[in-house]
mmCIF file of C-alpha atoms and ligand atoms in Angstrom:
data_model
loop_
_atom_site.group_PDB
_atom_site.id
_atom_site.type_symbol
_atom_site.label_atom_id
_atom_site.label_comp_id
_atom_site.label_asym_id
_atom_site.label_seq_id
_atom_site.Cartn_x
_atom_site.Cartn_y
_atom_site.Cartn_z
ATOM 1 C CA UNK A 1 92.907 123.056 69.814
ATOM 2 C CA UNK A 2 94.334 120.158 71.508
ATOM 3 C CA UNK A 3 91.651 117.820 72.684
ATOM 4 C CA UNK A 4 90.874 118.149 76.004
ATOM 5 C CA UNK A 5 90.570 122.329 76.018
ATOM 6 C CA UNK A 6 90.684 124.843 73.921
ATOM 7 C CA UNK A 7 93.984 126.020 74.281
ATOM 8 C CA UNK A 8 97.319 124.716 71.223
ATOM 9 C CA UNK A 9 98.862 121.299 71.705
ATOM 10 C CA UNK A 10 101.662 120.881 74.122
ATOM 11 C CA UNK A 11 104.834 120.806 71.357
ATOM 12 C CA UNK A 12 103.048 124.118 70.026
ATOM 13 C CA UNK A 13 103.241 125.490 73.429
ATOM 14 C CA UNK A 14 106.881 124.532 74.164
ATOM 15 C CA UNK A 15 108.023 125.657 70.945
ATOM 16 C CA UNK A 16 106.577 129.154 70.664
ATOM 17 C CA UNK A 17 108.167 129.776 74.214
ATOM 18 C CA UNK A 18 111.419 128.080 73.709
ATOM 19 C CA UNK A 19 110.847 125.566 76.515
ATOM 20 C CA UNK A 20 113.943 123.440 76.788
ATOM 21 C CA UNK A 21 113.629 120.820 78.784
ATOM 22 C CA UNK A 22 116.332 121.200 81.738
ATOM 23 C CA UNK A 23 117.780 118.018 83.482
ATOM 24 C CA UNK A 24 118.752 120.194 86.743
ATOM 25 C CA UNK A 25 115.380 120.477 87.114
ATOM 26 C CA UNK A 26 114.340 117.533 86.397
ATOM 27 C CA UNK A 27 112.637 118.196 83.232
ATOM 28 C CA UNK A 28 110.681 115.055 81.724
ATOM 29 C CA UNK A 29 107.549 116.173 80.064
ATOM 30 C CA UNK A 30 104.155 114.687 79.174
ATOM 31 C CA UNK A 31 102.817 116.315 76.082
ATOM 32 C CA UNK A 32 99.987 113.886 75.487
ATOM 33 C CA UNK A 33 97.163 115.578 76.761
ATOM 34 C CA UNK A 34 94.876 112.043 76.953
ATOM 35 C CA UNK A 35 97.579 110.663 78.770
ATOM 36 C CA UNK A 36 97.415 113.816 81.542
ATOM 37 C CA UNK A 37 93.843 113.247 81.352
ATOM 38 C CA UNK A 38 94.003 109.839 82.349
ATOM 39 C CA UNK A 39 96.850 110.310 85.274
ATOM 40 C CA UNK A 40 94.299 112.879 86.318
ATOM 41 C CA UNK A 41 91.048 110.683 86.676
ATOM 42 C CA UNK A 42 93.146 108.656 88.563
ATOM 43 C CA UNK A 43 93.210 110.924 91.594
ATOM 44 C CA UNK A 44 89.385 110.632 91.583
ATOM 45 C CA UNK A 45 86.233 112.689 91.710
ATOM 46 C CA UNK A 46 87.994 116.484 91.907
ATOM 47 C CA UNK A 47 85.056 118.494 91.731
ATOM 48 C CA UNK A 48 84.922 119.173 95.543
ATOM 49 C CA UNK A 49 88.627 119.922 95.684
ATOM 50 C CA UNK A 50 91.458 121.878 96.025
ATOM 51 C CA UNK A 51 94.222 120.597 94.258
ATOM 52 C CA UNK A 52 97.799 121.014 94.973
ATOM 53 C CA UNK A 53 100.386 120.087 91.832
ATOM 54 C CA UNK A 54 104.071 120.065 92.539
ATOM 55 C CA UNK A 55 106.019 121.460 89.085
ATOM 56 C CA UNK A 56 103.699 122.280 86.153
ATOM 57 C CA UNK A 57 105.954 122.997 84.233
ATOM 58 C CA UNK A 58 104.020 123.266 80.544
ATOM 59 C CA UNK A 59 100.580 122.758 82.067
ATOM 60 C CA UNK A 60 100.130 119.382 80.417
ATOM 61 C CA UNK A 61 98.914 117.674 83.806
ATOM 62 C CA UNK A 62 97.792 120.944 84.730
ATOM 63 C CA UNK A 63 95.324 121.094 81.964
ATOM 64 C CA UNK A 64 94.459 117.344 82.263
ATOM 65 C CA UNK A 65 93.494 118.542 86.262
ATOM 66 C CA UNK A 66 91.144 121.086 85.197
ATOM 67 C CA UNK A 67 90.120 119.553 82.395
ATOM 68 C CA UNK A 68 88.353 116.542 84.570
ATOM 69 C CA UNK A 69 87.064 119.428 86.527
ATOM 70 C CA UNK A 70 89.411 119.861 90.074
ATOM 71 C CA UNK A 71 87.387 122.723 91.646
ATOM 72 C CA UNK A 72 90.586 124.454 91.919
ATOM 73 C CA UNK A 73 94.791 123.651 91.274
ATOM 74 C CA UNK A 74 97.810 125.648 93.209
ATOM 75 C CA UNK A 75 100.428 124.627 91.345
ATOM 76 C CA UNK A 76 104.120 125.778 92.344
ATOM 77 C CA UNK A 77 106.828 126.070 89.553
ATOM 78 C CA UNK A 78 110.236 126.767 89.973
ATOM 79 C CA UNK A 79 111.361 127.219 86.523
ATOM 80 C CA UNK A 80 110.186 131.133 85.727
ATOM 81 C CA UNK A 81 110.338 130.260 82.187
ATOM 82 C CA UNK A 82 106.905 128.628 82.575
ATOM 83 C CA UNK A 83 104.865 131.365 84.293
ATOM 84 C CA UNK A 84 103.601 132.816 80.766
ATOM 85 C CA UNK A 85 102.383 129.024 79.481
ATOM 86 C CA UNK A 86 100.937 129.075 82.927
ATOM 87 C CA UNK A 87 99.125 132.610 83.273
ATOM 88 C CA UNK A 88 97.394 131.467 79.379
ATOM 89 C CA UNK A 89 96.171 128.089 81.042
ATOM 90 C CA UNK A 90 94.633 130.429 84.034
ATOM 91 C CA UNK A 91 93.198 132.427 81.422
ATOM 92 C CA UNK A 92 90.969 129.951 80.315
ATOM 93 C CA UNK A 93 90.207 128.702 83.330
ATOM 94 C CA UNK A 94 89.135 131.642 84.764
ATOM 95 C CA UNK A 95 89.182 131.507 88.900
ATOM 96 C CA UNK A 96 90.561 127.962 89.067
ATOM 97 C CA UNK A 97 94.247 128.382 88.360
ATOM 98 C CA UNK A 98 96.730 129.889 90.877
ATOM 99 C CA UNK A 99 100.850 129.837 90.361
ATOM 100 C CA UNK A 100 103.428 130.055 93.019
ATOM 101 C CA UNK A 101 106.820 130.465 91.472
ATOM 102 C CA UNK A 102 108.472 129.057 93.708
ATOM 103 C CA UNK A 103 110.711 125.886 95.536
ATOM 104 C CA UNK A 104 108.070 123.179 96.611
ATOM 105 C CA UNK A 105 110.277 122.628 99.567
ATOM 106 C CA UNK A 106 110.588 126.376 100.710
ATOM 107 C CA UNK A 107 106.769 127.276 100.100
ATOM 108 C CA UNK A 108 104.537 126.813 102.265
ATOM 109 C CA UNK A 109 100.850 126.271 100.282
ATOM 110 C CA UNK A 110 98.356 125.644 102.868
ATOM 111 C CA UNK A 111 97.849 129.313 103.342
ATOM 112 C CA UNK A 112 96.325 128.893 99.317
ATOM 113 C CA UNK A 113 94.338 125.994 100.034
ATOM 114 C CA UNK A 114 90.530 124.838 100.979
ATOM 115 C CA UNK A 115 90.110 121.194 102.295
ATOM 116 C CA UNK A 116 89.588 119.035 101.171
ATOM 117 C CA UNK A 117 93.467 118.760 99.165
ATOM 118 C CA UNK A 118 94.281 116.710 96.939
ATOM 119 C CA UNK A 119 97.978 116.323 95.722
ATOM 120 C CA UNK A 120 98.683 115.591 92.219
ATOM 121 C CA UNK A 121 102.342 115.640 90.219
ATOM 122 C CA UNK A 122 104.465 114.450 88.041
ATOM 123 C CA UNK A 123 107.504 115.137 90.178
ATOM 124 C CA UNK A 124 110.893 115.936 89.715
ATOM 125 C CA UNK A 125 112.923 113.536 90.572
ATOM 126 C CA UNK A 126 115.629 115.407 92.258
ATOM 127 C CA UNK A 127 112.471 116.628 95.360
ATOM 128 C CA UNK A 128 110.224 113.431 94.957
ATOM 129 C CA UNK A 129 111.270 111.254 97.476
ATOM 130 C CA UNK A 130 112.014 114.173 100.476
ATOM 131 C CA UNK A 131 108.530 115.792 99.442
ATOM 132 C CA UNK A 132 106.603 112.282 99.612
ATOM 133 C CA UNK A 133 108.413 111.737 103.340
ATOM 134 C CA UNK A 134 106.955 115.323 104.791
ATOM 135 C CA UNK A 135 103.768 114.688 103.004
ATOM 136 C CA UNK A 136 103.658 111.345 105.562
ATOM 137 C CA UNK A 137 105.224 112.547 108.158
ATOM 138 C CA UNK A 138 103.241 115.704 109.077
ATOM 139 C CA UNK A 139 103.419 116.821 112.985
ATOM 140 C CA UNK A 140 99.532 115.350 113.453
ATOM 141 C CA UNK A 141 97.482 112.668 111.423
ATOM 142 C CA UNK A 142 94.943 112.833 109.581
ATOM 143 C CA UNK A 143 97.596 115.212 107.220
ATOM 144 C CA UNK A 144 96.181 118.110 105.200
ATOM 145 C CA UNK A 145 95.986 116.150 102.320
ATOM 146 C CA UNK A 146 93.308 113.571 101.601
ATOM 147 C CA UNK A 147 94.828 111.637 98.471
ATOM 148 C CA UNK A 148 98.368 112.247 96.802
ATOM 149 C CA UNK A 149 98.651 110.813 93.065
ATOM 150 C CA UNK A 150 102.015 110.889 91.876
ATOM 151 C CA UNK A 151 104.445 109.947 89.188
ATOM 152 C CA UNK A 152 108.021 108.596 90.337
ATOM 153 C CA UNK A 153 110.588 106.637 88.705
ATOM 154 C CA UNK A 154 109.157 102.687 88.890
ATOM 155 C CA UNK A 155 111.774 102.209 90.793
ATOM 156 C CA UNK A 156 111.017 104.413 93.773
ATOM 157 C CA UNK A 157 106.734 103.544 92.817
ATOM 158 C CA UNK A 158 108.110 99.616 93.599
ATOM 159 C CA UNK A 159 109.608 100.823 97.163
ATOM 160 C CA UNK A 160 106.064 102.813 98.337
ATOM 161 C CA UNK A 161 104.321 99.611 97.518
ATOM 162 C CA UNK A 162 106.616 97.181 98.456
ATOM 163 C CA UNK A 163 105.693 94.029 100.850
ATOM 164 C CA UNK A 164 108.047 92.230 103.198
ATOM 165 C CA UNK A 165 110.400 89.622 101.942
ATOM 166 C CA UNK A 166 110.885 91.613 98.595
ATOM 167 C CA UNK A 167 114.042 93.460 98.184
ATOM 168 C CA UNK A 168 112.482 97.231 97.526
ATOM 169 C CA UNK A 169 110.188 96.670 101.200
ATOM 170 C CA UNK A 170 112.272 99.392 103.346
ATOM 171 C CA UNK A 171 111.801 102.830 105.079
ATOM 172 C CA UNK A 172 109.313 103.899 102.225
ATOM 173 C CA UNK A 173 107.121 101.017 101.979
ATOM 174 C CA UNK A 174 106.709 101.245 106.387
ATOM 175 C CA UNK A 175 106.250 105.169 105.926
ATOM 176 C CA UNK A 176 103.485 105.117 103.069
ATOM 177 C CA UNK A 177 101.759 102.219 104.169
ATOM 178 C CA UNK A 178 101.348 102.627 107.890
ATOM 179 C CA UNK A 179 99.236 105.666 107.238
ATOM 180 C CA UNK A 180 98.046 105.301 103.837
ATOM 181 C CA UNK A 181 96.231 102.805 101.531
ATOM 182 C CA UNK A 182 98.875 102.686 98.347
ATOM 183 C CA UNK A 183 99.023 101.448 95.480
ATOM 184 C CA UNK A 184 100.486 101.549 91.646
ATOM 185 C CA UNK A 185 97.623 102.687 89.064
ATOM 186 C CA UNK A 186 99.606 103.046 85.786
ATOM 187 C CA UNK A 187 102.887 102.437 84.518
ATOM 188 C CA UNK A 188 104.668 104.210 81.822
ATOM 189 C CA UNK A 189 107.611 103.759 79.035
ATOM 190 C CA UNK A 190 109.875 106.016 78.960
ATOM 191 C CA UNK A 191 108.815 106.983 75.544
ATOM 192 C CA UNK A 192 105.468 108.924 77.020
ATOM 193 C CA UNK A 193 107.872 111.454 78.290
ATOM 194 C CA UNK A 194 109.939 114.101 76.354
ATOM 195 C CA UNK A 195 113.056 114.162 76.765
ATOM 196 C CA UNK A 196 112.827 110.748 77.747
ATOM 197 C CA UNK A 197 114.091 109.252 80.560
ATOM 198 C CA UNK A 198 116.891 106.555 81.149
ATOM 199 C CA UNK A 199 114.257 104.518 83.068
ATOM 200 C CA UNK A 200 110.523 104.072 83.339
ATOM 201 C CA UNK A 201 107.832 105.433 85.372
ATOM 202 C CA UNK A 202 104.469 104.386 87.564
ATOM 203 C CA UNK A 203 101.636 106.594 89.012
ATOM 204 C CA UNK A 204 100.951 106.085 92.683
ATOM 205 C CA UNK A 205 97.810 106.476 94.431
ATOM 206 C CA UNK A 206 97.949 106.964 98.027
ATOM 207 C CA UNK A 207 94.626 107.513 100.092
ATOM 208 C CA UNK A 208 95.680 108.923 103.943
ATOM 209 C CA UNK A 209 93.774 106.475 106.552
ATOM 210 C CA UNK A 210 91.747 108.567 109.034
ATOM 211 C CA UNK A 211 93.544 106.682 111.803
ATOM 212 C CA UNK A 212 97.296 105.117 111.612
ATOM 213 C CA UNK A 213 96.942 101.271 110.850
ATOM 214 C CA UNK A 214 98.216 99.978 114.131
ATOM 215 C CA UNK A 215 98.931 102.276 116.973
ATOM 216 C CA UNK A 216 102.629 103.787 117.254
ATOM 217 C CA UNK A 217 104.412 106.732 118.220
ATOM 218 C CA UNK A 218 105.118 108.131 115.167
ATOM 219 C CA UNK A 219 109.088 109.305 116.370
ATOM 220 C CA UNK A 220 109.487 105.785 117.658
ATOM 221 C CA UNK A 221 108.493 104.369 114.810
ATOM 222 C CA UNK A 222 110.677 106.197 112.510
ATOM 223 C CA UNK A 223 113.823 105.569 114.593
ATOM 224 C CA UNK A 224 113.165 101.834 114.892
ATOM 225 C CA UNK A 225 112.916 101.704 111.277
ATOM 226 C CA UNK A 226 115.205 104.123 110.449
ATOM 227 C CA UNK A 227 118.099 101.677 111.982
ATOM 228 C CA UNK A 228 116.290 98.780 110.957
ATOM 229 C CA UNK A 229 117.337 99.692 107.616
ATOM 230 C CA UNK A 230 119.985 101.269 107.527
ATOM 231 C CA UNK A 231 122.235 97.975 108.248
ATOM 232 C CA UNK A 232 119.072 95.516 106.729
ATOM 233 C CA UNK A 233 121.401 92.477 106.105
ATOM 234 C CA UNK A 234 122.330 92.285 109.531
ATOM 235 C CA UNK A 235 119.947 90.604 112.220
ATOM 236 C CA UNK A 236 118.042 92.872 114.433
ATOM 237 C CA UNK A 237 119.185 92.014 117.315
ATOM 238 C CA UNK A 238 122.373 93.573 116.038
ATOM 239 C CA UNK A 239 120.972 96.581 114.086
ATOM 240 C CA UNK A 240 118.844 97.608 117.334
ATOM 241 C CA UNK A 241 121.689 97.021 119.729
ATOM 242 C CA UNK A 242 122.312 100.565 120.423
ATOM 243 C CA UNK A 243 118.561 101.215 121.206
ATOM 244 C CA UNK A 244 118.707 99.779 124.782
ATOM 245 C CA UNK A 245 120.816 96.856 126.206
ATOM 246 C CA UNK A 246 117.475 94.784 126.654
ATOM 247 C CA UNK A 247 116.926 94.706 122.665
ATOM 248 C CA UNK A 248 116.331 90.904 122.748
ATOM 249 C CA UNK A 249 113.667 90.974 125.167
ATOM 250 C CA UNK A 250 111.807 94.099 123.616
ATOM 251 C CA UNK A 251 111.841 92.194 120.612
ATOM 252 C CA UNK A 252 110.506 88.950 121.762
ATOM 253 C CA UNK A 253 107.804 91.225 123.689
ATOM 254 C CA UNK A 254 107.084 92.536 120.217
ATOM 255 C CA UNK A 255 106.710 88.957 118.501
ATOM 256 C CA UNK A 256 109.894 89.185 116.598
ATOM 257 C CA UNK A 257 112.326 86.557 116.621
ATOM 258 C CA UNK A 258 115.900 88.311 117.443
ATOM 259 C CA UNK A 259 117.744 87.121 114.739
ATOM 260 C CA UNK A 260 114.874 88.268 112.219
ATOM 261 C CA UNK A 261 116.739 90.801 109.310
ATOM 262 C CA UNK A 262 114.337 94.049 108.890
ATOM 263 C CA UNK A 263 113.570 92.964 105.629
ATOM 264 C CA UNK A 264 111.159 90.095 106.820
ATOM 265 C CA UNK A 265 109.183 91.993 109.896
ATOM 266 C CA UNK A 266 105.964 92.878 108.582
ATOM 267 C CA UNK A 267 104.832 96.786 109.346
ATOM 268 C CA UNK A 268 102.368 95.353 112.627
ATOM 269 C CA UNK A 269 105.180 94.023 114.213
ATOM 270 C CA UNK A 270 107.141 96.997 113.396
ATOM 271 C CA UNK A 271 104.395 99.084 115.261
ATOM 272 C CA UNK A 272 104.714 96.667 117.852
ATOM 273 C CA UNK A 273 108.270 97.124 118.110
ATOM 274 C CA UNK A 274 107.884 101.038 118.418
ATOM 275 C CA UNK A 275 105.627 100.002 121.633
ATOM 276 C CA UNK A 276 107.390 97.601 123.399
ATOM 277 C CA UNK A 277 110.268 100.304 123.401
ATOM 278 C CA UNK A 278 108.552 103.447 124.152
ATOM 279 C CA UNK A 279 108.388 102.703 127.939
ATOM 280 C CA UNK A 280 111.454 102.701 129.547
HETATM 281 N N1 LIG B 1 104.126 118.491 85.212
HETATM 282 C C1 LIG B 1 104.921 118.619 84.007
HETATM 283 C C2 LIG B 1 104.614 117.463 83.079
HETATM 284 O O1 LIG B 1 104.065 116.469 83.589
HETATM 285 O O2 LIG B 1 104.946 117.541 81.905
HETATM 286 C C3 LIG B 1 106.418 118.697 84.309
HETATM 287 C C4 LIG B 1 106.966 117.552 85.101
HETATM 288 S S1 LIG B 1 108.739 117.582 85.248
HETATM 289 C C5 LIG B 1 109.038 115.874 85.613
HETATM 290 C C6 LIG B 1 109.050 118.304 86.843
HETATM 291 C C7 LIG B 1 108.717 119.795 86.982
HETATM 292 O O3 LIG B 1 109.033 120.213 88.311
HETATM 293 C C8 LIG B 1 109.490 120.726 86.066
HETATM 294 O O4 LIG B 1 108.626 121.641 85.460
HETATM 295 C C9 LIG B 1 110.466 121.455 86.992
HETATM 296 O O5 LIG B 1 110.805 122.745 86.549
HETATM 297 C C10 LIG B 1 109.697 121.482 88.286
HETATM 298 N N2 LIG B 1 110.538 121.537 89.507
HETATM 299 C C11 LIG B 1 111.759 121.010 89.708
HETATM 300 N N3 LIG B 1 112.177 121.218 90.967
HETATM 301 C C12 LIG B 1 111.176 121.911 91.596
HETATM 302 C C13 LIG B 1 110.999 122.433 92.902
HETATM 303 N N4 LIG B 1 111.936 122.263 93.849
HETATM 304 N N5 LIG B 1 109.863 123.086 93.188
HETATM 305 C C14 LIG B 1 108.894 123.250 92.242
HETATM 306 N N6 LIG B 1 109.007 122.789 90.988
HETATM 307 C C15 LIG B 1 110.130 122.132 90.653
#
């Protein structure tokens, strides 16, 4: 008994089914089972929802999920070695547990889901950042998901949350927060994970707004900030020069002094940007 359920501790798990961790895929896991608990709680009240977790892999947040009662988890695995730990958690959760083996950026899970979705993971760090992006940058808003509460590397956790004159405010920061509220819950050492990793880690809490923040066309927006960024030490006036020959004036329209660097325009004037240049 571990704890939380009823089923064996998390080393007892890995070690009766020879559970290596594997760095190609990103293998870092959390075998205290208080500690999944808690990342867990953090997503919230469950009871209502479906949740969707992104690489089980030995169940530990899995269990910590249905443990504080999720009304349901989808999780999709990649590595097959896990479906067995997987099918025993779904055992003892009988109904509430469903596995996709599977690539989280091939399969498509809405088809397996009831709103309202929740998205919960401790993610592999090779897919985190691309999955986080389509997550926020779904065709319509609001997205299919209503709250997303995931681990990344502090480092990536310090970009989502970043503000504007710091050196991690970028592409990330504009994406998560236009959209979302966000916001770091917990951190953790790299010690809470086994193997553990080189750096350490944060949870992230992101609640999707009903409506975007201030109004913007989405493609627009991503373009603008897109080359914003990509040269961020030079003036804008310079990084938006290919946009349209009048870049000075659009961004004067927009409140933004020319020879601002991306790095200091707060996300409104951003927005404002995307609208002074989506008429011709
Ligand atoms: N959730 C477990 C925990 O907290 O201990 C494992 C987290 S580990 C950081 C990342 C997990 O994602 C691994 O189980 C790995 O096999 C899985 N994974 C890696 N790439 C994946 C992908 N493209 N699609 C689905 N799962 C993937």
């Amino acid at each position: 008994m571990s704890g939380i359920d009823s089923l064996p501790p998390l080393r007892e798990v890995i070690a009766t089914h020879q559970l290596s961790a594997r760095k190609s895929l990103g293998q870092n896991f959390l075998l205290d089972l208080n500690l999944t608990a808690k990342i867990a709680r953090q997503a919230g009240d469950l009871s209502c929802m479906d949740v969707l977790e992104i690489g089980p892999g030995p169940g530990g947040l899995t269990r910590g999920l249905l443990a504080e009662g999720a009304r349901r988890v989808l999780a999709i695995e990649k590595d097959s070695r896990c479906q067995p730990v997987l099918a025993e958690i779904a055992a003892a959760y009988p109904g509430r547990l469903d596995v996709i083996e599977g690539d989280a950026l091939e399969v498509d899970p809405l088809a397996h889901l009831t709103p309202p979705i929740a998205i919960a993971a401790n993610l592999p760090y090779n897919v985190g950042t691309e999955l986080l992006v389509r997550w926020l940058t779904p065709k319509d808003w609001p997205p299919f998901w209503s709250s997303l509460t995931l681990m990344f590397q502090r480092e990536v956790a310090e970009r989502i949350v970043a503000q504007p004159g710091s050196k991690a405010y970028g592409r990330l920061a504009l994406l998560s927060q236009w959209r979302s509220d966000a916001r770091i819950v917990m951190s953790l050492p790299p010690g809470a994970f086994t193997p553990p990793p080189k750096v350490s880690s944060a949870v992230v809490h992101l609640t999707a707004l009903p409506e975007p923040r201030f109004p913007a066309d989405p493609k627009m927006l991503e373009t603008v900030v897109a080359r914003a960024f990509n040269q961020r030490r030079k003036m804008l006036r310079a990084a938006l020069k290919g946009m349209t020959p009048d870049i000075e004036d659009r961004l004067r329209s927009a409140g933004i002094a020319p020879t601002e660097r991306a790095e200091q325009v707060p996300l409104e004037a951003f927005c404002a940007l995307a609208r002074a240049l989506a008429h011709p």
